[in-house]
Short mmCIF file of C-alpha atoms in Angstrom, two decimals:
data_model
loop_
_atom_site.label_atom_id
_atom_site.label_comp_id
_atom_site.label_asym_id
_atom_site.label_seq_id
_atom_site.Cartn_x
_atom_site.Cartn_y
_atom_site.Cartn_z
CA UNK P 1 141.33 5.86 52.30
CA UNK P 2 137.58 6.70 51.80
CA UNK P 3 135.46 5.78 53.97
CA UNK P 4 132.89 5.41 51.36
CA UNK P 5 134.35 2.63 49.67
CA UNK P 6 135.44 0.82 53.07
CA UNK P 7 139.09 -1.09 52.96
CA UNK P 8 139.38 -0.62 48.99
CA UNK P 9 140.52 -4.02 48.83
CA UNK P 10 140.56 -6.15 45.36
CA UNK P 11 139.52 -9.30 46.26
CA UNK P 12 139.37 -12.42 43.53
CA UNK P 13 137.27 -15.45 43.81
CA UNK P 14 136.44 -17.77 41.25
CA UNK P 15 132.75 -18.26 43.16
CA UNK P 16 131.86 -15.15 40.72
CA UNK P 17 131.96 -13.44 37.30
CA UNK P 18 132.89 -9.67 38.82
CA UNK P 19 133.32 -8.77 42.43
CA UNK P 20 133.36 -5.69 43.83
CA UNK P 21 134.44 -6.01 47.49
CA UNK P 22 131.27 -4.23 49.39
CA UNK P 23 129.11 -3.41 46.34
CA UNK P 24 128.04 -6.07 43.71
CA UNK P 25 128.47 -9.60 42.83
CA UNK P 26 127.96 -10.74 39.27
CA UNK P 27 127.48 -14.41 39.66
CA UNK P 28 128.49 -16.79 36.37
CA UNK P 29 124.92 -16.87 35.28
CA UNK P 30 124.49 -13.25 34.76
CA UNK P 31 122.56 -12.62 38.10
CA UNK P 32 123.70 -9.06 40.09
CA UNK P 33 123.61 -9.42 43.49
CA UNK P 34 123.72 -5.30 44.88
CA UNK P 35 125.48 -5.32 48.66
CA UNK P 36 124.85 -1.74 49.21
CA UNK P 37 121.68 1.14 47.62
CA UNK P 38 119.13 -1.45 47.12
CA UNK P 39 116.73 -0.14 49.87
CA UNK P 40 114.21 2.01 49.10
CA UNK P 41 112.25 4.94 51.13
CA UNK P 42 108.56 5.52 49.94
CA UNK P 43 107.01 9.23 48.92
CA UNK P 44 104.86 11.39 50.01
CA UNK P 45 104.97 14.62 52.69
CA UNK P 46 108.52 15.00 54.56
CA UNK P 47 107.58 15.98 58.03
CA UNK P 48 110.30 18.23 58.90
CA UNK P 49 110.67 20.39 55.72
CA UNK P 50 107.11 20.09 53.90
CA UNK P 51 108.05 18.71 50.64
CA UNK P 52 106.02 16.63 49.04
CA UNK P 53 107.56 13.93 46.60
CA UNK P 54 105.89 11.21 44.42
CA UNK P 55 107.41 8.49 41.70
CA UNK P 56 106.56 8.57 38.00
CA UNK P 57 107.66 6.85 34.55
CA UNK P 58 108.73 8.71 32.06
CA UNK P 59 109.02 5.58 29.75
CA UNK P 60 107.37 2.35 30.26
CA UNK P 61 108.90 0.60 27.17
CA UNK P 62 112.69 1.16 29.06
CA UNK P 63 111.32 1.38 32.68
CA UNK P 64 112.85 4.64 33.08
CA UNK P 65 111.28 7.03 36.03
CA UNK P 66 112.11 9.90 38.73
CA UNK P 67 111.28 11.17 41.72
CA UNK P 68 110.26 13.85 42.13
CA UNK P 69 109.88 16.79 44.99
CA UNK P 70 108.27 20.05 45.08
CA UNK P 71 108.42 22.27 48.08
CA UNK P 72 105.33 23.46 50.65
CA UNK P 73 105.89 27.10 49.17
CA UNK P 74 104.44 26.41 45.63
CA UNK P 75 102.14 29.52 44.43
CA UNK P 76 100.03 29.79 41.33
CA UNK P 77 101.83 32.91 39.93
CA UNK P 78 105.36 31.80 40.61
CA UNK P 79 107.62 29.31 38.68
CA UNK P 80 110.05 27.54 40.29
CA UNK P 81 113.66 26.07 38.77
CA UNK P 82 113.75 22.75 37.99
CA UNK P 83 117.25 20.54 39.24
CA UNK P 84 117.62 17.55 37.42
CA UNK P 85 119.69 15.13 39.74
CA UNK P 86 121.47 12.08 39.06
CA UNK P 87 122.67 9.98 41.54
CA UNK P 88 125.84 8.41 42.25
CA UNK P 89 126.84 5.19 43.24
CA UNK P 90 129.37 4.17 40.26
CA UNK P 91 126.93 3.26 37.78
CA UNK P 92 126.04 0.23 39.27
CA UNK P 93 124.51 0.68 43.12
CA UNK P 94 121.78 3.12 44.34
CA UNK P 95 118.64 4.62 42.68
CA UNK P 96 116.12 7.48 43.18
CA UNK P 97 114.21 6.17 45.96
CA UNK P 98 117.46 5.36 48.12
CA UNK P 99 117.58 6.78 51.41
CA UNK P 100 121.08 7.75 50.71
CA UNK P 101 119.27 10.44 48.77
CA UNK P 102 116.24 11.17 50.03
CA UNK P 103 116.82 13.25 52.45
CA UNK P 104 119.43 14.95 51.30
CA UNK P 105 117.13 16.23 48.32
CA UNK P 106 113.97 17.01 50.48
CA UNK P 107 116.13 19.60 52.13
CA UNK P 108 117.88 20.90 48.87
CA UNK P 109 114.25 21.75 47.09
CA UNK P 110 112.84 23.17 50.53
CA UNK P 111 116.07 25.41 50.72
CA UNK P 112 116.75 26.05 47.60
CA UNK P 113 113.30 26.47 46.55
CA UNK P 114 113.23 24.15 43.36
CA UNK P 115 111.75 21.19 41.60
CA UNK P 116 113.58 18.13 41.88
CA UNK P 117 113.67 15.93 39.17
CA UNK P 118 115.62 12.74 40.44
CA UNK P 119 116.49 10.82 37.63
CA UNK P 120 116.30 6.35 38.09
CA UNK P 121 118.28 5.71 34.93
CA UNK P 122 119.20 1.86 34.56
CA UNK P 123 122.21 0.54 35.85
CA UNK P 124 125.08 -1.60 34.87
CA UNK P 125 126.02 -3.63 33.97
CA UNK P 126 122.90 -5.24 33.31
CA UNK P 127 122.26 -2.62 31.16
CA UNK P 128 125.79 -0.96 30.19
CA UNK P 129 126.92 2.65 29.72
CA UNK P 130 126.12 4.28 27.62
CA UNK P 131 122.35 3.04 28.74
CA UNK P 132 123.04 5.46 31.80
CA UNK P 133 123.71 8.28 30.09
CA UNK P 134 121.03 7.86 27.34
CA UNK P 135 118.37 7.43 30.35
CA UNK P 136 119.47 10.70 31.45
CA UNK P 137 119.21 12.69 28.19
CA UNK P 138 115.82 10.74 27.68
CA UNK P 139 115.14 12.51 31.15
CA UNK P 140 115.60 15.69 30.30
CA UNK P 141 113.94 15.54 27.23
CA UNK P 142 110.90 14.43 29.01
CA UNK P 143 111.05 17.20 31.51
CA UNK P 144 111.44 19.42 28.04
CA UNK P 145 108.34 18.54 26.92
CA UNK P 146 106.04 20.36 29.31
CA UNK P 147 107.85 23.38 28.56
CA UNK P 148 104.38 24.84 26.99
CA UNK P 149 102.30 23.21 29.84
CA UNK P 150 101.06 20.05 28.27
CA UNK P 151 103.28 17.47 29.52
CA UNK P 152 102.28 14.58 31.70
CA UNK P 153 102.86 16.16 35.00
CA UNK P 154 100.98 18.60 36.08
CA UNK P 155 104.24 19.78 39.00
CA UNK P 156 106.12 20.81 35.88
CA UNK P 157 103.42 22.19 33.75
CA UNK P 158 102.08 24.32 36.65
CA UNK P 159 105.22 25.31 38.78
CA UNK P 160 108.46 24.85 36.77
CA UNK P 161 110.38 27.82 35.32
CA UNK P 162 112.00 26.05 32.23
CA UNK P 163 114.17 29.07 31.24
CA UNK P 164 115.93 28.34 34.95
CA UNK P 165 117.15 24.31 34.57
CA UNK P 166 120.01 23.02 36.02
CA UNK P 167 121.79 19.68 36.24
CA UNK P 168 123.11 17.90 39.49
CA UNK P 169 124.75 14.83 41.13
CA UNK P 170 127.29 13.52 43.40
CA UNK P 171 129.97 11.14 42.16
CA UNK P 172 128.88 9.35 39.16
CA UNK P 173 126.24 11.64 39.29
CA UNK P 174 128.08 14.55 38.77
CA UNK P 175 129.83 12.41 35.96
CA UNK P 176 126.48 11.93 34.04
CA UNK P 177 125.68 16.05 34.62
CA UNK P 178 129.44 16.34 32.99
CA UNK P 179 128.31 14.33 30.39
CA UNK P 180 124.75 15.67 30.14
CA UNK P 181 125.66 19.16 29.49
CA UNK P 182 128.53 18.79 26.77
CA UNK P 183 125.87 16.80 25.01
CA UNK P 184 123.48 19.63 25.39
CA UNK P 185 125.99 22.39 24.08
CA UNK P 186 125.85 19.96 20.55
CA UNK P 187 122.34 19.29 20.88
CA UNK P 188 120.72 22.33 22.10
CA UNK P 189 116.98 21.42 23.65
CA UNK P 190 115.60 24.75 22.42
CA UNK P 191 111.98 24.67 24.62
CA UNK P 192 114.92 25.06 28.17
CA UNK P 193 117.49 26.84 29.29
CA UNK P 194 120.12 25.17 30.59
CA UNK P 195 121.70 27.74 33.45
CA UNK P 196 124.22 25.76 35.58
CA UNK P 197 125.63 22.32 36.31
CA UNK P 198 126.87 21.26 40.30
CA UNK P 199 129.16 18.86 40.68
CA UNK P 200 129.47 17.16 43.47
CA UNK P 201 132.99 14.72 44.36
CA UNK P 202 132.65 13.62 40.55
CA UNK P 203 133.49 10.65 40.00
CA UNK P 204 136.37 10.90 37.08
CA UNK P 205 139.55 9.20 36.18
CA UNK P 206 142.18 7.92 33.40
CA UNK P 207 144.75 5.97 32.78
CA UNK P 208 147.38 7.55 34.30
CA UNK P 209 147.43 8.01 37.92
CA UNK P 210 147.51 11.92 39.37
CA UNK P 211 148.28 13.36 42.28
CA UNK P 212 147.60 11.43 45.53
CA UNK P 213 146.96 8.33 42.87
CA UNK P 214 150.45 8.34 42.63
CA UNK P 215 150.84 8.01 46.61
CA UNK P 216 148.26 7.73 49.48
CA UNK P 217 145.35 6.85 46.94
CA UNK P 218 147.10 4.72 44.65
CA UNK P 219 145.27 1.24 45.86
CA UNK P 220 142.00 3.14 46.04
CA UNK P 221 142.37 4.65 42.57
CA UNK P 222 142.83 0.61 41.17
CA UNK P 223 139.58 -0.56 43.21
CA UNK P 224 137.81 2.69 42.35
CA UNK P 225 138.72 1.98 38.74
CA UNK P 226 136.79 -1.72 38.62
CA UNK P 227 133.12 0.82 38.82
CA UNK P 228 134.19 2.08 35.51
CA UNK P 229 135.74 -1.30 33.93
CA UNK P 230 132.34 -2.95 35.08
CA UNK P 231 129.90 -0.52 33.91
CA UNK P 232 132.05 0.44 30.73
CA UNK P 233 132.16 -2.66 27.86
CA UNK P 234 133.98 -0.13 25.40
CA UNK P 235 137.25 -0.94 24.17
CA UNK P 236 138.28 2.60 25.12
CA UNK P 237 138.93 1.53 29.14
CA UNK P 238 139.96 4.21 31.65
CA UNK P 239 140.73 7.17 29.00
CA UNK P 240 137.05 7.02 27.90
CA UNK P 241 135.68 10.38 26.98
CA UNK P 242 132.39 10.46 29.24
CA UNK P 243 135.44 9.13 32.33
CA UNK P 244 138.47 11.29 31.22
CA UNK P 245 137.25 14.95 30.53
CA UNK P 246 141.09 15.40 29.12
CA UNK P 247 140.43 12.77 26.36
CA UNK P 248 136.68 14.36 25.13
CA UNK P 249 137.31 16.91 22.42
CA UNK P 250 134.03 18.40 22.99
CA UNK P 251 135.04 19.87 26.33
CA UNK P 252 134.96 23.61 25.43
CA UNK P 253 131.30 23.23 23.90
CA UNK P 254 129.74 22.11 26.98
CA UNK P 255 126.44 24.08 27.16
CA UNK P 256 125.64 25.74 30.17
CA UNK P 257 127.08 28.95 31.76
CA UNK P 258 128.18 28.11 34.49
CA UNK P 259 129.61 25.45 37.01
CA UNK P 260 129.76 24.55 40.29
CA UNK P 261 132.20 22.37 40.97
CA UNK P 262 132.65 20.91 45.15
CA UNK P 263 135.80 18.59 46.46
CA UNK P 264 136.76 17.26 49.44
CA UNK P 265 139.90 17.60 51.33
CA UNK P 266 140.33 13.76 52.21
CA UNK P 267 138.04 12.68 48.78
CA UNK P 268 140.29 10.07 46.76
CA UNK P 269 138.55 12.13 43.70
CA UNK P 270 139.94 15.14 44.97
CA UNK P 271 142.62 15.35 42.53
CA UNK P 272 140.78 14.31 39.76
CA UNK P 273 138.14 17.33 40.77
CA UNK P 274 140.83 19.73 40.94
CA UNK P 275 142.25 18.87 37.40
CA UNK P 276 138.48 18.92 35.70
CA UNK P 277 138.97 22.83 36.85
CA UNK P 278 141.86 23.31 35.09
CA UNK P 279 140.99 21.63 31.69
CA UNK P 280 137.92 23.52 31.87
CA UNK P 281 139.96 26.71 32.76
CA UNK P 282 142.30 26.19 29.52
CA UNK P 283 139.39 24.15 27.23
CA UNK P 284 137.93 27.75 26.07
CA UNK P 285 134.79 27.14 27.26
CA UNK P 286 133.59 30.84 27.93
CA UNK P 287 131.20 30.61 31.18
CA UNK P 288 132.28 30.91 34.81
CA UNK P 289 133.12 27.94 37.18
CA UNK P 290 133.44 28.42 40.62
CA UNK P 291 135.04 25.80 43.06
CA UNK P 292 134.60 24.88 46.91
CA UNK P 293 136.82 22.68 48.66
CA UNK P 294 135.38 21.34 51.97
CA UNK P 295 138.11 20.38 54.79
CA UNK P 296 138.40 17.37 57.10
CA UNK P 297 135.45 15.94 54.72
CA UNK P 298 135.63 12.76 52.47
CA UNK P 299 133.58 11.35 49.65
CA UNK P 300 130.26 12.64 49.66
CA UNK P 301 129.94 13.33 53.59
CA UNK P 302 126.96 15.60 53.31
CA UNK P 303 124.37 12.21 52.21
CA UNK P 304 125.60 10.94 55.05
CA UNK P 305 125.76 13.39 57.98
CA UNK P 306 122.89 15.81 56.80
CA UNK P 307 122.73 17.87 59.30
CA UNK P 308 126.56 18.44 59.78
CA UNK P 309 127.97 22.25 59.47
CA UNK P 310 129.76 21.40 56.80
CA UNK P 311 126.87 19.69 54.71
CA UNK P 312 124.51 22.56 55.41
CA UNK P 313 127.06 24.99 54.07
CA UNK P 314 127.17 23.32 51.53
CA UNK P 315 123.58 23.24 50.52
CA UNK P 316 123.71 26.38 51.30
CA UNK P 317 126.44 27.40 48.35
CA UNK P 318 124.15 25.25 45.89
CA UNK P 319 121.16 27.28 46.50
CA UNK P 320 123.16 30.80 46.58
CA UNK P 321 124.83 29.33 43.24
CA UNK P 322 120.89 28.83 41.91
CA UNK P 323 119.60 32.06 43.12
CA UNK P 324 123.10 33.62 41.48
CA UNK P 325 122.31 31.87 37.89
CA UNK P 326 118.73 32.63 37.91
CA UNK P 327 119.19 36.15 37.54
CA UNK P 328 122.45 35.87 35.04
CA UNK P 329 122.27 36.04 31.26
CA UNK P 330 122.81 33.25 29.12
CA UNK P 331 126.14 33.71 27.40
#
């Protein structure tokens, strides 16, 4: 059982609309009530890697912002890549200024040596997928458009390498990057390149159980299902597209060149991870992915234990993954 999502007990009340055990409330007059990700840490200069990181909106009319970070080794005459990250959190917990992320990104732009673009798309269900996913491609749009140095922020316009973009995030995260990217291979954004997508433990599912679903994860996969059912209002339910890579016909145009794709040995999404590889492996989809598997780990362990061997190794793999794609041809 992860240890992310505590007991993964379903438990019914009539007190409320929709309850998930240890994460939201939705009480019968519409009100959310979050249980977990609604702290916030402020920005500024991280003391024990240099990186400085401030908040701005990219659209006042939907409230949409990021976060952003930049690290202490900026130069005039160099241009840095730019990682868009989404966070997870199920669609409906978390945001960009959550210290479940925080520090976790300070370290990846001081060791990987990018710009951090930490996307605070709306969640649900107040605001229903696919309002998520919209907020993200509104994201990178608006990162797109200081591609010729006249955007609103002067971190991209003076420091960000557009021709060297990639798209992150960790659970649901990693869904929206998923998501993200086969939307860019049918709408190209022609001012960036899109190089390479990480995902990390995403967060995907369907219908019909797999693997340990059918066995030790089969009451987790049922709880783990009510993020989706909650955040979702589409008639289309678990075999959704954007939640079921198997269902999206689109799969082979997704439009990057390459993936990294990390799972967990005791992850619940394990499974799930390890089939995304092979659809992607059979879809025809011509770049490269390349897959890690940490041991002894569980759903997103390195936001949680930072410092950990296992999380620095794998920060480690993401920025040897950048520094790989940044000198690869597009395909």
């Amino acid at each position: 059982m992860s240890s992310v999502f505590g007991s993964g007990k379903i438990i019914k009340s009539d007190e409320f609309l929709h309850q998930i055990h240890g994460f939201i409330r939705v009480h019968k007059d519409g009100r959310c009530e979050r249980l977990v990700g609604y702290k916030t840490m402020p920005t500024g200069i991280d003391p024990s890697t240099g990186v400085h990181s401030k908040d701005v909106v990219i659209s006042p009319e939907t409230n949409l912002s990021a976060r952003l970070y930049i690290p202490k080794t900026t130069t005039p005459d160099r241009k840095l890549p730019i990682l868009i990250f989404f966070h997870g959190g199920g669609f409906l917990v978390e945001s960009a200024a959550s210290p479940t992320y925080h520090p976790t990104l300070n370290l990846i732009t001081a060791e990987s040596n990018v710009i951090v673009v930490s996307v605070n798309y709306r969640l649900a269900p107040e605001h229903p997928l696919p309002t998520g996913y919209n907020d993200s491609w509104d994201a990178i749009k608006w990162v797109a458009s200081h591609s010729k140095g006249g955007g609103p922020e002067p971190w991209l316009n003076d420091h960000g390498n557009f021709q060297k973009v990639f798209l992150a995030g960790d659970s649901a995260g990693a869904n929206i990057a998923h998501n993200i990217a086969i939307r860019a291979g049918s709408e190209p954004i022609e001012s960036i390149s899109l190089e390479g997508v990480i995902l990390l433990h995403p967060y995907f599912g369907g219908k019909d159980p797999i693997g340990s679903e059918l066995g030790k994860h089969k009451q987790i996969k049922v709880y783990t299902d009510q993020f989706w059912k909650l955040a979702n209002s589409s008639v289309s339910g678990l075999d959704d597209p954007w939640f079921n890579p198997e269902k999206d016909p689109k799969l082979s145009g997704l439009g990057c060149s390459k993936i990294l794709l990390c799972v967990a040995e005791k992850d619940s999404f394990r499974d799930r991870g390890l089939y995304y590889k092979e659809l992607m492996d059979k879809s025809g989809w011509p770049g490269k992915l390349e897959m890690i598997e940490t041991k002894e780990e569980d759903h997103v362990f390195f936001l949680f234990r930072t410092s950990s061997p296992n999380a620095c190794t794998l920060r480690k793999r993401i920025c040897t993954f950048i520094n790989q794609v940044n000198n690869a041809s597009r395909f």
